[in-house]
């Protein structure tokens, strides 16, 4: 069982909807990440939070809005998405930001998003 | 510009034989390399890693080899098992920077 939990596992939304993806970890990790993965492509980094502060934004469009309410939770708020935003959204955590040390990331199972 | 390349999209091997998954990189500053395994409908899981100061790291059936002069690393799985069938991602990082992933290779282990 993964120690990074993501909800919902599947989400279908229209282009005018507002929805949120949620991620939770209880490993005491201080860094949390959002990745986007399209079919047959590697995971692409979107955001990094370190000690609950946004440390990296990989030039992600503003229709994606991350939020880190506390050290265990990470949200991704979605608004006015496009069909091309349909993808698997992966949350990950690591002991420290940027993978100091080993760089090992612990991934959740992902949220499969479909934008109609 | 892809800094981490997995040029073969797929590999099929017989159960019990060795699987060799290759990865090339272009950034000589990478100091840590990792392999992740991903089953369908699941997130990637960490498999094994190697520091740039080493040339080999072994963990059970999995061994990663690093050839810095060739900017090449490989993952050896021996013996291969049907449960090893998955997508394998090679990843690399520089100091405290983000991980850079390769495109992945799909391994199929035939019973």
PDB file of N, CA, C and O in Angstrom, chain B residues 11 17-23 35 47-48 55-66 72-80 84 88 107:
ATOM      1  N   UNK B  11      10.900  -3.958 -23.963  1.00  0.00           N
ATOM      2  CA  UNK B  11      11.802  -5.107 -23.877  1.00  0.00           C
ATOM      3  C   UNK B  11      10.981  -6.308 -23.439  1.00  0.00           C
ATOM      4  O   UNK B  11      10.157  -6.211 -22.522  1.00  0.00           O
ATOM      5  N   UNK B  17      15.327 -15.426 -17.159  1.00  0.00           N
ATOM      6  CA  UNK B  17      16.488 -14.839 -17.828  1.00  0.00           C
ATOM      7  C   UNK B  17      16.771 -13.447 -17.271  1.00  0.00           C
ATOM      8  O   UNK B  17      16.026 -12.918 -16.444  1.00  0.00           O
ATOM      9  N   UNK B  18      17.859 -12.847 -17.765  1.00  0.00           N
ATOM     10  CA  UNK B  18      18.227 -11.522 -17.299  1.00  0.00           C
ATOM     11  C   UNK B  18      17.527 -10.452 -18.133  1.00  0.00           C
ATOM     12  O   UNK B  18      17.396 -10.580 -19.349  1.00  0.00           O
ATOM     13  N   UNK B  19      17.056  -9.408 -17.459  1.00  0.00           N
ATOM     14  CA  UNK B  19      16.534  -8.211 -18.142  1.00  0.00           C
ATOM     15  C   UNK B  19      17.569  -7.110 -17.962  1.00  0.00           C
ATOM     16  O   UNK B  19      18.037  -6.874 -16.847  1.00  0.00           O
ATOM     17  N   UNK B  20      17.905  -6.444 -19.037  1.00  0.00           N
ATOM     18  CA  UNK B  20      18.846  -5.325 -18.982  1.00  0.00           C
ATOM     19  C   UNK B  20      18.171  -4.098 -19.567  1.00  0.00           C
ATOM     20  O   UNK B  20      17.846  -4.056 -20.751  1.00  0.00           O
ATOM     21  N   UNK B  21      17.942  -3.124 -18.712  1.00  0.00           N
ATOM     22  CA  UNK B  21      17.287  -1.883 -19.117  1.00  0.00           C
ATOM     23  C   UNK B  21      18.338  -0.773 -19.151  1.00  0.00           C
ATOM     24  O   UNK B  21      19.054  -0.574 -18.176  1.00  0.00           O
ATOM     25  N   UNK B  22      18.415  -0.080 -20.255  1.00  0.00           N
ATOM     26  CA  UNK B  22      19.462   0.910 -20.449  1.00  0.00           C
ATOM     27  C   UNK B  22      18.959   2.344 -20.343  1.00  0.00           C
ATOM     28  O   UNK B  22      17.790   2.635 -20.620  1.00  0.00           O
ATOM     29  N   UNK B  23      19.864   3.212 -19.975  1.00  0.00           N
ATOM     30  CA  UNK B  23      19.547   4.631 -19.813  1.00  0.00           C
ATOM     31  C   UNK B  23      20.802   5.443 -20.118  1.00  0.00           C
ATOM     32  O   UNK B  23      21.893   5.093 -19.646  1.00  0.00           O
ATOM     33  N   UNK B  35      16.030   4.469 -10.331  1.00  0.00           N
ATOM     34  CA  UNK B  35      15.094   3.722 -11.172  1.00  0.00           C
ATOM     35  C   UNK B  35      13.764   3.611 -10.441  1.00  0.00           C
ATOM     36  O   UNK B  35      13.718   3.298  -9.243  1.00  0.00           O
ATOM     37  N   UNK B  47      12.769   1.989  -6.913  1.00  0.00           N
ATOM     38  CA  UNK B  47      13.304   0.639  -7.019  1.00  0.00           C
ATOM     39  C   UNK B  47      14.728   0.576  -6.480  1.00  0.00           C
ATOM     40  O   UNK B  47      15.029  -0.160  -5.547  1.00  0.00           O
ATOM     41  N   UNK B  48      15.603   1.340  -7.044  1.00  0.00           N
ATOM     42  CA  UNK B  48      17.007   1.303  -6.660  1.00  0.00           C
ATOM     43  C   UNK B  48      17.682   2.574  -7.142  1.00  0.00           C
ATOM     44  O   UNK B  48      17.203   3.204  -8.088  1.00  0.00           O
ATOM     45  N   UNK B  55      29.998   2.749  -9.010  1.00  0.00           N
ATOM     46  CA  UNK B  55      29.735   2.213 -10.334  1.00  0.00           C
ATOM     47  C   UNK B  55      28.778   1.020 -10.299  1.00  0.00           C
ATOM     48  O   UNK B  55      28.374   0.505 -11.342  1.00  0.00           O
ATOM     49  N   UNK B  56      28.393   0.624  -9.099  1.00  0.00           N
ATOM     50  CA  UNK B  56      27.483  -0.517  -8.993  1.00  0.00           C
ATOM     51  C   UNK B  56      26.736  -0.440  -7.669  1.00  0.00           C
ATOM     52  O   UNK B  56      27.308  -0.081  -6.640  1.00  0.00           O
ATOM     53  N   UNK B  57      25.468  -0.798  -7.713  1.00  0.00           N
ATOM     54  CA  UNK B  57      24.694  -0.947  -6.499  1.00  0.00           C
ATOM     55  C   UNK B  57      23.736  -2.114  -6.686  1.00  0.00           C
ATOM     56  O   UNK B  57      23.081  -2.223  -7.718  1.00  0.00           O
ATOM     57  N   UNK B  58      23.697  -2.976  -5.683  1.00  0.00           N
ATOM     58  CA  UNK B  58      22.929  -4.202  -5.812  1.00  0.00           C
ATOM     59  C   UNK B  58      21.904  -4.301  -4.691  1.00  0.00           C
ATOM     60  O   UNK B  58      22.193  -3.975  -3.537  1.00  0.00           O
ATOM     61  N   UNK B  59      20.713  -4.764  -5.048  1.00  0.00           N
ATOM     62  CA  UNK B  59      19.663  -4.975  -4.055  1.00  0.00           C
ATOM     63  C   UNK B  59      18.841  -6.174  -4.498  1.00  0.00           C
ATOM     64  O   UNK B  59      17.949  -6.059  -5.342  1.00  0.00           O
ATOM     65  N   UNK B  60      19.191  -7.326  -3.943  1.00  0.00           N
ATOM     66  CA  UNK B  60      18.468  -8.540  -4.310  1.00  0.00           C
ATOM     67  C   UNK B  60      18.650  -8.873  -5.780  1.00  0.00           C
ATOM     68  O   UNK B  60      19.780  -8.989  -6.270  1.00  0.00           O
ATOM     69  N   UNK B  61      17.548  -8.993  -6.491  1.00  0.00           N
ATOM     70  CA  UNK B  61      17.611  -9.342  -7.919  1.00  0.00           C
ATOM     71  C   UNK B  61      17.964  -8.148  -8.796  1.00  0.00           C
ATOM     72  O   UNK B  61      18.145  -8.307 -10.003  1.00  0.00           O
ATOM     73  N   UNK B  62      18.033  -6.979  -8.216  1.00  0.00           N
ATOM     74  CA  UNK B  62      18.227  -5.751  -8.991  1.00  0.00           C
ATOM     75  C   UNK B  62      19.634  -5.190  -8.774  1.00  0.00           C
ATOM     76  O   UNK B  62      20.079  -5.041  -7.635  1.00  0.00           O
ATOM     77  N   UNK B  63      20.303  -4.896  -9.883  1.00  0.00           N
ATOM     78  CA  UNK B  63      21.626  -4.287  -9.834  1.00  0.00           C
ATOM     79  C   UNK B  63      21.655  -3.137 -10.817  1.00  0.00           C
ATOM     80  O   UNK B  63      21.214  -3.287 -11.966  1.00  0.00           O
ATOM     81  N   UNK B  64      22.157  -2.007 -10.370  1.00  0.00           N
ATOM     82  CA  UNK B  64      22.313  -0.867 -11.275  1.00  0.00           C
ATOM     83  C   UNK B  64      23.810  -0.637 -11.475  1.00  0.00           C
ATOM     84  O   UNK B  64      24.588  -0.649 -10.522  1.00  0.00           O
ATOM     85  N   UNK B  65      24.186  -0.456 -12.724  1.00  0.00           N
ATOM     86  CA  UNK B  65      25.568  -0.178 -13.102  1.00  0.00           C
ATOM     87  C   UNK B  65      25.650   1.221 -13.680  1.00  0.00           C
ATOM     88  O   UNK B  65      24.787   1.623 -14.467  1.00  0.00           O
ATOM     89  N   UNK B  66      26.700   1.935 -13.296  1.00  0.00           N
ATOM     90  CA  UNK B  66      26.903   3.290 -13.802  1.00  0.00           C
ATOM     91  C   UNK B  66      28.252   3.383 -14.484  1.00  0.00           C
ATOM     92  O   UNK B  66      29.275   3.058 -13.893  1.00  0.00           O
ATOM     93  N   UNK B  72      26.225   6.472 -19.083  1.00  0.00           N
ATOM     94  CA  UNK B  72      25.297   5.369 -19.318  1.00  0.00           C
ATOM     95  C   UNK B  72      25.060   4.610 -18.012  1.00  0.00           C
ATOM     96  O   UNK B  72      26.002   4.381 -17.240  1.00  0.00           O
ATOM     97  N   UNK B  73      23.809   4.269 -17.762  1.00  0.00           N
ATOM     98  CA  UNK B  73      23.548   3.361 -16.666  1.00  0.00           C
ATOM     99  C   UNK B  73      22.584   2.285 -17.126  1.00  0.00           C
ATOM    100  O   UNK B  73      21.861   2.464 -18.120  1.00  0.00           O
ATOM    101  N   UNK B  74      22.625   1.181 -16.415  1.00  0.00           N
ATOM    102  CA  UNK B  74      21.756   0.070 -16.773  1.00  0.00           C
ATOM    103  C   UNK B  74      21.224  -0.586 -15.508  1.00  0.00           C
ATOM    104  O   UNK B  74      21.873  -0.584 -14.458  1.00  0.00           O
ATOM    105  N   UNK B  75      20.041  -1.125 -15.647  1.00  0.00           N
ATOM    106  CA  UNK B  75      19.394  -1.876 -14.567  1.00  0.00           C
ATOM    107  C   UNK B  75      19.326  -3.331 -14.997  1.00  0.00           C
ATOM    108  O   UNK B  75      18.782  -3.626 -16.054  1.00  0.00           O
ATOM    109  N   UNK B  76      19.890  -4.195 -14.178  1.00  0.00           N
ATOM    110  CA  UNK B  76      19.846  -5.625 -14.454  1.00  0.00           C
ATOM    111  C   UNK B  76      18.891  -6.287 -13.475  1.00  0.00           C
ATOM    112  O   UNK B  76      18.984  -6.037 -12.251  1.00  0.00           O
ATOM    113  N   UNK B  77      18.016  -7.093 -14.002  1.00  0.00           N
ATOM    114  CA  UNK B  77      17.087  -7.856 -13.164  1.00  0.00           C
ATOM    115  C   UNK B  77      17.343  -9.325 -13.459  1.00  0.00           C
ATOM    116  O   UNK B  77      17.175  -9.781 -14.587  1.00  0.00           O
ATOM    117  N   UNK B  78      17.769 -10.047 -12.416  1.00  0.00           N
ATOM    118  CA  UNK B  78      18.023 -11.459 -12.642  1.00  0.00           C
ATOM    119  C   UNK B  78      17.743 -12.259 -11.378  1.00  0.00           C
ATOM    120  O   UNK B  78      18.203 -11.868 -10.299  1.00  0.00           O
ATOM    121  N   UNK B  79      16.967 -13.338 -11.457  1.00  0.00           N
ATOM    122  CA  UNK B  79      16.221 -13.740 -12.635  1.00  0.00           C
ATOM    123  C   UNK B  79      14.950 -12.910 -12.798  1.00  0.00           C
ATOM    124  O   UNK B  79      14.357 -12.469 -11.816  1.00  0.00           O
ATOM    125  N   UNK B  80      14.540 -12.697 -14.016  1.00  0.00           N
ATOM    126  CA  UNK B  80      13.316 -11.944 -14.271  1.00  0.00           C
ATOM    127  C   UNK B  80      12.099 -12.788 -13.922  1.00  0.00           C
ATOM    128  O   UNK B  80      12.084 -14.008 -14.133  1.00  0.00           O
ATOM    129  N   UNK B  84       7.630  -8.687 -12.640  1.00  0.00           N
ATOM    130  CA  UNK B  84       8.498  -7.549 -12.972  1.00  0.00           C
ATOM    131  C   UNK B  84       7.965  -6.780 -14.176  1.00  0.00           C
ATOM    132  O   UNK B  84       8.475  -5.699 -14.492  1.00  0.00           O
ATOM    133  N   UNK B  88       9.514   0.969 -16.564  1.00  0.00           N
ATOM    134  CA  UNK B  88      10.651   1.358 -15.735  1.00  0.00           C
ATOM    135  C   UNK B  88      11.159   2.720 -16.187  1.00  0.00           C
ATOM    136  O   UNK B  88      11.484   2.918 -17.356  1.00  0.00           O
ATOM    137  N   UNK B 107       8.750  -3.243 -19.784  1.00  0.00           N
ATOM    138  CA  UNK B 107       9.326  -4.585 -19.693  1.00  0.00           C
ATOM    139  C   UNK B 107       8.204  -5.612 -19.615  1.00  0.00           C
ATOM    140  O   UNK B 107       7.282  -5.475 -18.799  1.00  0.00           O
TER     141      UNK B 107
END
